Amino acid sequence: MTKIVFFRNDGIFYGFEEQGHTGFGEQGDDVLCAALSAMTMLIINTVEVAYSSSVDYTIDEKTTNIRVTSKAALPEFEEDELKRYAVSGIFLAYYKQIEDMLEEYYDYLDVSIIDRPYDAES
């Protein structure tokens, strides 16, 4: 099972952490894990390239731990309101996509939200 924890501060999504293999298929042939990986890389590339914003991420394939955050989603770090809206919006969109996927893949995904201030180290 893959556990996905989304990070939110004052209602604003600014990141997530994923841990574990889904177990939907054999490792290396798991289409659900592949979908999560593809969506994660889309978020990283969109924030960095399309929105020209900083994104902090770690991908540890050995422990299957992925963490992605962007302080550009939060007003205390980014002055441009449109940029904040875009960055937080892509994290919110990923959360909504995962919520939809839970209908079919509830045995393979565990999703939650943690409300807390941004901290690049935690």
mmCIF file of N, CA and C in Angstrom:
data_model
loop_
_atom_site.group_PDB
_atom_site.id
_atom_site.type_symbol
_atom_site.label_atom_id
_atom_site.label_comp_id
_atom_site.label_asym_id
_atom_site.label_seq_id
_atom_site.Cartn_x
_atom_site.Cartn_y
_atom_site.Cartn_z
ATOM 1 N N MET A 1 0.845 -1.187 0.000
ATOM 2 C CA MET A 1 0.000 0.000 0.000
ATOM 3 C C MET A 1 0.888 1.247 0.000
ATOM 4 N N THR A 2 0.465 2.224 -0.769
ATOM 5 C CA THR A 2 1.153 3.516 -0.770
ATOM 6 C C THR A 2 0.382 4.470 0.131
ATOM 7 N N LYS A 3 1.101 5.049 1.074
ATOM 8 C CA LYS A 3 0.512 6.061 1.953
ATOM 9 C C LYS A 3 0.903 7.425 1.416
ATOM 10 N N ILE A 4 -0.101 8.265 1.217
ATOM 11 C CA ILE A 4 0.124 9.614 0.704
ATOM 12 C C ILE A 4 -0.416 10.603 1.727
ATOM 13 N N VAL A 5 0.459 11.473 2.203
ATOM 14 C CA VAL A 5 0.066 12.506 3.165
ATOM 15 C C VAL A 5 0.247 13.849 2.475
ATOM 16 N N PHE A 6 -0.821 14.618 2.387
ATOM 17 C CA PHE A 6 -0.766 15.953 1.803
ATOM 18 C C PHE A 6 -0.551 16.970 2.919
ATOM 19 N N PHE A 7 0.254 17.990 2.616
ATOM 20 C CA PHE A 7 0.551 19.050 3.573
ATOM 21 C C PHE A 7 -0.255 20.288 3.204
ATOM 22 N N ARG A 8 -0.894 20.877 4.215
ATOM 23 C CA ARG A 8 -1.749 22.034 4.006
ATOM 24 C C ARG A 8 -1.528 23.011 5.151
ATOM 25 N N ASN A 9 -1.560 24.298 4.828
ATOM 26 C CA ASN A 9 -1.428 25.347 5.840
ATOM 27 C C ASN A 9 -2.492 26.397 5.573
ATOM 28 N N ASP A 10 -3.341 26.647 6.558
ATOM 29 C CA ASP A 10 -4.449 27.607 6.410
ATOM 30 C C ASP A 10 -5.278 27.333 5.156
ATOM 31 N N GLY A 11 -5.524 26.054 4.877
ATOM 32 C CA GLY A 11 -6.346 25.663 3.741
ATOM 33 C C GLY A 11 -5.613 25.600 2.413
ATOM 34 N N ILE A 12 -4.322 25.898 2.413
ATOM 35 C CA ILE A 12 -3.532 25.940 1.175
ATOM 36 C C ILE A 12 -2.641 24.711 1.097
ATOM 37 N N PHE A 13 -2.821 23.920 0.032
ATOM 38 C CA PHE A 13 -1.975 22.751 -0.190
ATOM 39 C C PHE A 13 -0.607 23.208 -0.694
ATOM 40 N N TYR A 14 0.457 22.652 -0.086
ATOM 41 C CA TYR A 14 1.806 23.036 -0.506
ATOM 42 C C TYR A 14 2.749 21.848 -0.689
ATOM 43 N N GLY A 15 2.249 20.627 -0.558
ATOM 44 C CA GLY A 15 3.122 19.486 -0.778
ATOM 45 C C GLY A 15 2.497 18.173 -0.361
ATOM 46 N N PHE A 16 3.304 17.111 -0.486
ATOM 47 C CA PHE A 16 2.859 15.767 -0.129
ATOM 48 C C PHE A 16 4.062 14.857 0.077
ATOM 49 N N GLU A 17 3.793 13.725 0.710
ATOM 50 C CA GLU A 17 4.796 12.678 0.872
ATOM 51 C C GLU A 17 4.136 11.347 0.545
ATOM 52 N N GLU A 18 4.834 10.521 -0.217
ATOM 53 C CA GLU A 18 4.349 9.190 -0.584
ATOM 54 C C GLU A 18 5.337 8.160 -0.059
ATOM 55 N N GLN A 19 4.801 7.075 0.516
ATOM 56 C CA GLN A 19 5.658 6.011 1.035
ATOM 57 C C GLN A 19 5.084 4.658 0.667
ATOM 58 N N GLY A 20 5.953 3.778 0.183
ATOM 59 C CA GLY A 20 5.582 2.398 -0.073
ATOM 60 C C GLY A 20 5.097 2.127 -1.480
ATOM 61 N N HIS A 21 5.181 0.859 -1.848
ATOM 62 C CA HIS A 21 4.650 0.396 -3.132
ATOM 63 C C HIS A 21 3.167 0.091 -2.976
ATOM 64 N N THR A 22 2.417 0.333 -4.020
ATOM 65 C CA THR A 22 0.974 0.105 -3.935
ATOM 66 C C THR A 22 0.633 -1.371 -3.763
ATOM 67 N N GLY A 23 1.414 -2.253 -4.378
ATOM 68 C CA GLY A 23 1.105 -3.676 -4.330
ATOM 69 C C GLY A 23 0.042 -4.077 -5.337
ATOM 70 N N PHE A 24 -0.323 -3.171 -6.224
ATOM 71 C CA PHE A 24 -1.330 -3.474 -7.246
ATOM 72 C C PHE A 24 -0.793 -4.478 -8.256
ATOM 73 N N GLY A 25 0.507 -4.397 -8.540
ATOM 74 C CA GLY A 25 1.153 -5.319 -9.469
ATOM 75 C C GLY A 25 2.554 -5.616 -8.978
ATOM 76 N N GLU A 26 3.250 -6.451 -9.721
ATOM 77 C CA GLU A 26 4.633 -6.758 -9.379
ATOM 78 C C GLU A 26 5.491 -5.505 -9.477
ATOM 79 N N GLN A 27 6.475 -5.390 -8.562
ATOM 80 C CA GLN A 27 7.383 -4.244 -8.594
ATOM 81 C C GLN A 27 8.053 -4.181 -9.961
ATOM 82 N N GLY A 28 8.005 -3.010 -10.574
ATOM 83 C CA GLY A 28 8.527 -2.822 -11.923
ATOM 84 C C GLY A 28 7.445 -2.956 -12.986
ATOM 85 N N ASP A 29 6.311 -3.569 -12.638
ATOM 86 C CA ASP A 29 5.180 -3.731 -13.557
ATOM 87 C C ASP A 29 3.884 -3.190 -12.954
ATOM 88 N N ASP A 30 3.992 -2.386 -11.933
ATOM 89 C CA ASP A 30 2.836 -1.883 -11.200
ATOM 90 C C ASP A 30 2.342 -0.597 -11.861
ATOM 91 N N VAL A 31 1.233 -0.696 -12.587
ATOM 92 C CA VAL A 31 0.731 0.475 -13.318
ATOM 93 C C VAL A 31 0.235 1.573 -12.385
ATOM 94 N N LEU A 32 -0.228 1.203 -11.200
ATOM 95 C CA LEU A 32 -0.685 2.216 -10.240
ATOM 96 C C LEU A 32 0.505 3.009 -9.710
ATOM 97 N N CYS A 33 1.587 2.317 -9.359
ATOM 98 C CA CYS A 33 2.809 3.024 -8.934
ATOM 99 C C CYS A 33 3.334 3.906 -10.070
ATOM 100 N N ALA A 34 3.279 3.398 -11.282
ATOM 101 C CA ALA A 34 3.744 4.174 -12.433
ATOM 102 C C ALA A 34 2.907 5.437 -12.604
ATOM 103 N N ALA A 35 1.608 5.337 -12.401
ATOM 104 C CA ALA A 35 0.734 6.510 -12.514
ATOM 105 C C ALA A 35 1.078 7.544 -11.448
ATOM 106 N N LEU A 36 1.296 7.095 -10.207
ATOM 107 C CA LEU A 36 1.665 8.021 -9.127
ATOM 108 C C LEU A 36 2.997 8.694 -9.438
ATOM 109 N N SER A 37 3.955 7.932 -9.915
ATOM 110 C CA SER A 37 5.269 8.493 -10.257
ATOM 111 C C SER A 37 5.161 9.524 -11.372
ATOM 112 N N ALA A 38 4.368 9.215 -12.388
ATOM 113 C CA ALA A 38 4.204 10.146 -13.510
ATOM 114 C C ALA A 38 3.547 11.447 -13.049
ATOM 115 N N MET A 39 2.521 11.333 -12.221
ATOM 116 C CA MET A 39 1.854 12.543 -11.727
ATOM 117 C C MET A 39 2.783 13.357 -10.832
ATOM 118 N N THR A 40 3.585 12.674 -10.026
ATOM 119 C CA THR A 40 4.537 13.371 -9.164
ATOM 120 C C THR A 40 5.547 14.155 -9.985
ATOM 121 N N MET A 41 6.102 13.533 -11.024
ATOM 122 C CA MET A 41 7.080 14.224 -11.872
ATOM 123 C C MET A 41 6.426 15.381 -12.635
ATOM 124 N N LEU A 42 5.169 15.228 -13.015
ATOM 125 C CA LEU A 42 4.447 16.325 -13.673
ATOM 126 C C LEU A 42 4.349 17.524 -12.737
ATOM 127 N N ILE A 43 4.061 17.283 -11.476
ATOM 128 C CA ILE A 43 3.963 18.368 -10.497
ATOM 129 C C ILE A 43 5.310 19.056 -10.329
ATOM 130 N N ILE A 44 6.371 18.275 -10.138
ATOM 131 C CA ILE A 44 7.709 18.848 -9.966
ATOM 132 C C ILE A 44 8.083 19.699 -11.175
ATOM 133 N N ASN A 45 7.910 19.162 -12.364
ATOM 134 C CA ASN A 45 8.277 19.892 -13.580
ATOM 135 C C ASN A 45 7.397 21.120 -13.807
ATOM 136 N N THR A 46 6.133 21.029 -13.509
ATOM 137 C CA THR A 46 5.230 22.168 -13.693
ATOM 138 C C THR A 46 5.607 23.314 -12.763
ATOM 139 N N VAL A 47 5.845 23.002 -11.497
ATOM 140 C CA VAL A 47 6.206 24.056 -10.540
ATOM 141 C C VAL A 47 7.531 24.692 -10.937
ATOM 142 N N GLU A 48 8.527 23.866 -11.268
ATOM 143 C CA GLU A 48 9.858 24.386 -11.607
ATOM 144 C C GLU A 48 9.882 25.130 -12.939
ATOM 145 N N VAL A 49 9.314 24.525 -13.967
ATOM 146 C CA VAL A 49 9.463 25.069 -15.320
ATOM 147 C C VAL A 49 8.327 26.032 -15.685
ATOM 148 N N ALA A 50 7.096 25.571 -15.606
ATOM 149 C CA ALA A 50 5.970 26.402 -16.040
ATOM 150 C C ALA A 50 5.718 27.587 -15.109
ATOM 151 N N TYR A 51 5.899 27.363 -13.792
ATOM 152 C CA TYR A 51 5.630 28.426 -12.830
ATOM 153 C C TYR A 51 6.889 29.121 -12.339
ATOM 154 N N SER A 52 8.049 28.687 -12.818
ATOM 155 C CA SER A 52 9.355 29.270 -12.428
ATOM 156 C C SER A 52 9.459 29.463 -10.917
ATOM 157 N N SER A 53 9.116 28.415 -10.207
ATOM 158 C CA SER A 53 9.133 28.460 -8.747
ATOM 159 C C SER A 53 9.998 27.342 -8.187
ATOM 160 N N SER A 54 10.450 27.570 -6.986
ATOM 161 C CA SER A 54 11.268 26.570 -6.304
ATOM 162 C C SER A 54 10.384 25.436 -5.809
ATOM 163 N N VAL A 55 10.869 24.220 -5.993
ATOM 164 C CA VAL A 55 10.196 23.043 -5.462
ATOM 165 C C VAL A 55 11.262 22.176 -4.797
ATOM 166 N N ASP A 56 10.987 21.793 -3.571
ATOM 167 C CA ASP A 56 11.893 20.913 -2.836
ATOM 168 C C ASP A 56 11.372 19.495 -2.963
ATOM 169 N N TYR A 57 12.244 18.577 -3.355
ATOM 170 C CA TYR A 57 11.794 17.197 -3.447
ATOM 171 C C TYR A 57 12.935 16.228 -3.180
ATOM 172 N N THR A 58 12.553 15.078 -2.645
ATOM 173 C CA THR A 58 13.466 13.965 -2.468
ATOM 174 C C THR A 58 12.766 12.717 -2.977
ATOM 175 N N ILE A 59 13.522 11.906 -3.670
ATOM 176 C CA ILE A 59 13.005 10.641 -4.181
ATOM 177 C C ILE A 59 13.999 9.563 -3.775
ATOM 178 N N ASP A 60 13.585 8.700 -2.870
ATOM 179 C CA ASP A 60 14.434 7.618 -2.401
ATOM 180 C C ASP A 60 13.823 6.300 -2.881
ATOM 181 N N GLU A 61 14.388 5.757 -3.951
ATOM 182 C CA GLU A 61 13.833 4.539 -4.541
ATOM 183 C C GLU A 61 14.002 3.320 -3.642
ATOM 184 N N LYS A 62 15.039 3.311 -2.807
ATOM 185 C CA LYS A 62 15.261 2.161 -1.919
ATOM 186 C C LYS A 62 14.175 2.057 -0.859
ATOM 187 N N THR A 63 13.811 3.184 -0.272
ATOM 188 C CA THR A 63 12.781 3.177 0.772
ATOM 189 C C THR A 63 11.400 3.506 0.212
ATOM 190 N N THR A 64 11.316 3.746 -1.071
ATOM 191 C CA THR A 64 10.080 4.176 -1.741
ATOM 192 C C THR A 64 9.428 5.347 -1.022
ATOM 193 N N ASN A 65 10.248 6.334 -0.709
ATOM 194 C CA ASN A 65 9.766 7.543 -0.049
ATOM 195 C C ASN A 65 9.971 8.730 -0.986
ATOM 196 N N ILE A 66 8.902 9.428 -1.266
ATOM 197 C CA ILE A 66 8.939 10.611 -2.128
ATOM 198 C C ILE A 66 8.312 11.754 -1.358
ATOM 199 N N ARG A 67 8.993 12.893 -1.366
ATOM 200 C CA ARG A 67 8.484 14.081 -0.678
ATOM 201 C C ARG A 67 8.633 15.271 -1.616
ATOM 202 N N VAL A 68 7.545 16.018 -1.795
ATOM 203 C CA VAL A 68 7.535 17.181 -2.679
ATOM 204 C C VAL A 68 6.844 18.325 -1.948
ATOM 205 N N THR A 69 7.517 19.470 -1.850
ATOM 206 C CA THR A 69 6.914 20.665 -1.254
ATOM 207 C C THR A 69 7.351 21.901 -2.041
ATOM 208 N N SER A 70 6.522 22.921 -1.987
ATOM 209 C CA SER A 70 6.882 24.199 -2.597
ATOM 210 C C SER A 70 6.330 25.332 -1.738
ATOM 211 N N LYS A 71 7.252 26.123 -1.209
ATOM 212 C CA LYS A 71 6.826 27.257 -0.393
ATOM 213 C C LYS A 71 6.201 28.357 -1.250
ATOM 214 N N ALA A 72 6.334 28.257 -2.571
ATOM 215 C CA ALA A 72 5.731 29.245 -3.475
ATOM 216 C C ALA A 72 4.203 29.219 -3.409
ATOM 217 N N ALA A 73 3.635 28.189 -2.805
ATOM 218 C CA ALA A 73 2.183 28.111 -2.659
ATOM 219 C C ALA A 73 1.663 28.992 -1.527
ATOM 220 N N LEU A 74 2.571 29.472 -0.682
ATOM 221 C CA LEU A 74 2.161 30.151 0.550
ATOM 222 C C LEU A 74 2.483 31.644 0.532
ATOM 223 N N PRO A 75 1.567 32.466 1.041
ATOM 224 C CA PRO A 75 1.740 33.923 0.980
ATOM 225 C C PRO A 75 2.946 34.460 1.743
ATOM 226 N N GLU A 76 3.392 33.762 2.783
ATOM 227 C CA GLU A 76 4.545 34.256 3.528
ATOM 228 C C GLU A 76 5.861 34.085 2.765
ATOM 229 N N PHE A 77 5.825 33.322 1.666
ATOM 230 C CA PHE A 77 7.040 33.085 0.879
ATOM 231 C C PHE A 77 6.953 33.629 -0.551
ATOM 232 N N GLU A 78 5.754 33.815 -1.074
ATOM 233 C CA GLU A 78 5.578 34.240 -2.467
ATOM 234 C C GLU A 78 4.607 35.416 -2.524
ATOM 235 N N GLU A 79 5.068 36.545 -3.070
ATOM 236 C CA GLU A 79 4.226 37.739 -3.174
ATOM 237 C C GLU A 79 3.214 37.661 -4.305
ATOM 238 N N ASP A 80 3.567 37.002 -5.399
ATOM 239 C CA ASP A 80 2.716 36.937 -6.589
ATOM 240 C C ASP A 80 1.516 36.017 -6.323
ATOM 241 N N GLU A 81 0.349 36.642 -6.195
ATOM 242 C CA GLU A 81 -0.862 35.891 -5.868
ATOM 243 C C GLU A 81 -1.210 34.853 -6.932
ATOM 244 N N LEU A 82 -1.041 35.185 -8.199
ATOM 245 C CA LEU A 82 -1.350 34.237 -9.272
ATOM 246 C C LEU A 82 -0.426 33.029 -9.230
ATOM 247 N N LYS A 83 0.846 33.266 -8.941
ATOM 248 C CA LYS A 83 1.793 32.161 -8.834
ATOM 249 C C LYS A 83 1.431 31.261 -7.651
ATOM 250 N N ARG A 84 1.091 31.868 -6.519
ATOM 251 C CA ARG A 84 0.675 31.082 -5.351
ATOM 252 C C ARG A 84 -0.536 30.221 -5.683
ATOM 253 N N TYR A 85 -1.499 30.824 -6.346
ATOM 254 C CA TYR A 85 -2.720 30.120 -6.716
ATOM 255 C C TYR A 85 -2.405 28.946 -7.638
ATOM 256 N N ALA A 86 -1.516 29.155 -8.604
ATOM 257 C CA ALA A 86 -1.154 28.095 -9.545
ATOM 258 C C ALA A 86 -0.422 26.952 -8.848
ATOM 259 N N VAL A 87 0.544 27.290 -8.001
ATOM 260 C CA VAL A 87 1.330 26.256 -7.326
ATOM 261 C C VAL A 87 0.459 25.468 -6.351
ATOM 262 N N SER A 88 -0.308 26.160 -5.531
ATOM 263 C CA SER A 88 -1.168 25.440 -4.592
ATOM 264 C C SER A 88 -2.246 24.661 -5.349
ATOM 265 N N GLY A 89 -2.676 25.200 -6.467
ATOM 266 C CA GLY A 89 -3.704 24.537 -7.273
ATOM 267 C C GLY A 89 -3.263 23.198 -7.823
ATOM 268 N N ILE A 90 -2.003 23.087 -8.199
ATOM 269 C CA ILE A 90 -1.552 21.800 -8.735
ATOM 270 C C ILE A 90 -1.466 20.744 -7.636
ATOM 271 N N PHE A 91 -1.111 21.167 -6.413
ATOM 272 C CA PHE A 91 -1.119 20.214 -5.291
ATOM 273 C C PHE A 91 -2.551 19.808 -4.944
ATOM 274 N N LEU A 92 -3.473 20.769 -4.963
ATOM 275 C CA LEU A 92 -4.879 20.466 -4.716
ATOM 276 C C LEU A 92 -5.423 19.538 -5.800
ATOM 277 N N ALA A 93 -5.063 19.791 -7.049
ATOM 278 C CA ALA A 93 -5.526 18.942 -8.153
ATOM 279 C C ALA A 93 -5.038 17.504 -7.979
ATOM 280 N N TYR A 94 -3.798 17.337 -7.526
ATOM 281 C CA TYR A 94 -3.267 15.988 -7.289
ATOM 282 C C TYR A 94 -4.057 15.311 -6.163
ATOM 283 N N TYR A 95 -4.345 16.049 -5.104
ATOM 284 C CA TYR A 95 -5.151 15.491 -4.028
ATOM 285 C C TYR A 95 -6.516 15.028 -4.553
ATOM 286 N N LYS A 96 -7.169 15.853 -5.354
ATOM 287 C CA LYS A 96 -8.486 15.500 -5.901
ATOM 288 C C LYS A 96 -8.392 14.293 -6.829
ATOM 289 N N GLN A 97 -7.306 14.204 -7.609
ATOM 290 C CA GLN A 97 -7.101 13.057 -8.493
ATOM 291 C C GLN A 97 -6.954 11.772 -7.670
ATOM 292 N N ILE A 98 -6.171 11.852 -6.594
ATOM 293 C CA ILE A 98 -5.986 10.691 -5.726
ATOM 294 C C ILE A 98 -7.307 10.314 -5.054
ATOM 295 N N GLU A 99 -8.087 11.303 -4.633
ATOM 296 C CA GLU A 99 -9.407 11.026 -4.055
ATOM 297 C C GLU A 99 -10.272 10.230 -5.032
ATOM 298 N N ASP A 100 -10.263 10.630 -6.305
ATOM 299 C CA ASP A 100 -11.022 9.908 -7.331
ATOM 300 C C ASP A 100 -10.498 8.486 -7.502
ATOM 301 N N MET A 101 -9.187 8.316 -7.466
ATOM 302 C CA MET A 101 -8.586 6.995 -7.635
ATOM 303 C C MET A 101 -8.919 6.067 -6.480
ATOM 304 N N LEU A 102 -9.191 6.636 -5.299
ATOM 305 C CA LEU A 102 -9.531 5.816 -4.135
ATOM 306 C C LEU A 102 -10.787 4.981 -4.355
ATOM 307 N N GLU A 103 -11.698 5.459 -5.197
ATOM 308 C CA GLU A 103 -12.926 4.710 -5.467
ATOM 309 C C GLU A 103 -12.615 3.321 -6.001
ATOM 310 N N GLU A 104 -11.606 3.213 -6.852
ATOM 311 C CA GLU A 104 -11.258 1.928 -7.456
ATOM 312 C C GLU A 104 -10.083 1.243 -6.758
ATOM 313 N N TYR A 105 -9.158 2.023 -6.212
ATOM 314 C CA TYR A 105 -7.913 1.466 -5.675
ATOM 315 C C TYR A 105 -7.803 1.614 -4.158
ATOM 316 N N TYR A 106 -8.914 1.572 -3.451
ATOM 317 C CA TYR A 106 -8.921 1.795 -2.008
ATOM 318 C C TYR A 106 -8.071 0.783 -1.239
ATOM 319 N N ASP A 107 -7.850 -0.403 -1.795
ATOM 320 C CA ASP A 107 -7.010 -1.399 -1.132
ATOM 321 C C ASP A 107 -5.518 -1.121 -1.288
ATOM 322 N N TYR A 108 -5.164 -0.153 -2.140
ATOM 323 C CA TYR A 108 -3.763 0.081 -2.484
ATOM 324 C C TYR A 108 -3.254 1.472 -2.102
ATOM 325 N N LEU A 109 -4.178 2.354 -1.723
ATOM 326 C CA LEU A 109 -3.813 3.734 -1.388
ATOM 327 C C LEU A 109 -4.404 4.130 -0.041
ATOM 328 N N ASP A 110 -3.625 4.857 0.724
ATOM 329 C CA ASP A 110 -4.085 5.428 1.990
ATOM 330 C C ASP A 110 -3.755 6.919 1.926
ATOM 331 N N VAL A 111 -4.761 7.765 2.001
ATOM 332 C CA VAL A 111 -4.568 9.203 1.794
ATOM 333 C C VAL A 111 -5.033 9.983 3.017
ATOM 334 N N SER A 112 -4.222 10.970 3.406
ATOM 335 C CA SER A 112 -4.598 11.831 4.518
ATOM 336 C C SER A 112 -4.040 13.236 4.287
ATOM 337 N N ILE A 113 -4.482 14.166 5.117
ATOM 338 C CA ILE A 113 -4.030 15.556 5.065
ATOM 339 C C ILE A 113 -3.520 15.934 6.447
ATOM 340 N N ILE A 114 -2.374 16.605 6.473
ATOM 341 C CA ILE A 114 -1.845 17.161 7.725
ATOM 342 C C ILE A 114 -1.848 18.675 7.579
ATOM 343 N N ASP A 115 -2.485 19.338 8.524
ATOM 344 C CA ASP A 115 -2.469 20.799 8.566
ATOM 345 C C ASP A 115 -1.299 21.242 9.431
ATOM 346 N N ARG A 116 -0.331 21.929 8.807
ATOM 347 C CA ARG A 116 0.822 22.424 9.550
ATOM 348 C C ARG A 116 1.560 23.467 8.721
ATOM 349 N N PRO A 117 2.318 24.327 9.395
ATOM 350 C CA PRO A 117 3.102 25.326 8.679
ATOM 351 C C PRO A 117 4.196 24.669 7.824
ATOM 352 N N TYR A 118 4.613 25.362 6.794
ATOM 353 C CA TYR A 118 5.680 24.876 5.918
ATOM 354 C C TYR A 118 6.991 24.761 6.677
ATOM 355 N N ASP A 119 7.665 23.634 6.501
ATOM 356 C CA ASP A 119 8.984 23.416 7.061
ATOM 357 C C ASP A 119 9.732 22.507 6.096
ATOM 358 N N ALA A 120 10.732 23.035 5.410
ATOM 359 C CA ALA A 120 11.471 22.277 4.397
ATOM 360 C C ALA A 120 12.190 21.071 4.977
ATOM 361 N N GLU A 121 12.440 21.072 6.274
ATOM 362 C CA GLU A 121 13.206 19.994 6.883
ATOM 363 C C GLU A 121 12.361 18.828 7.366
ATOM 364 N N SER A 122 11.102 19.056 7.672
ATOM 365 C CA SER A 122 10.303 17.966 8.250
ATOM 366 C C SER A 122 9.569 17.160 7.203
#
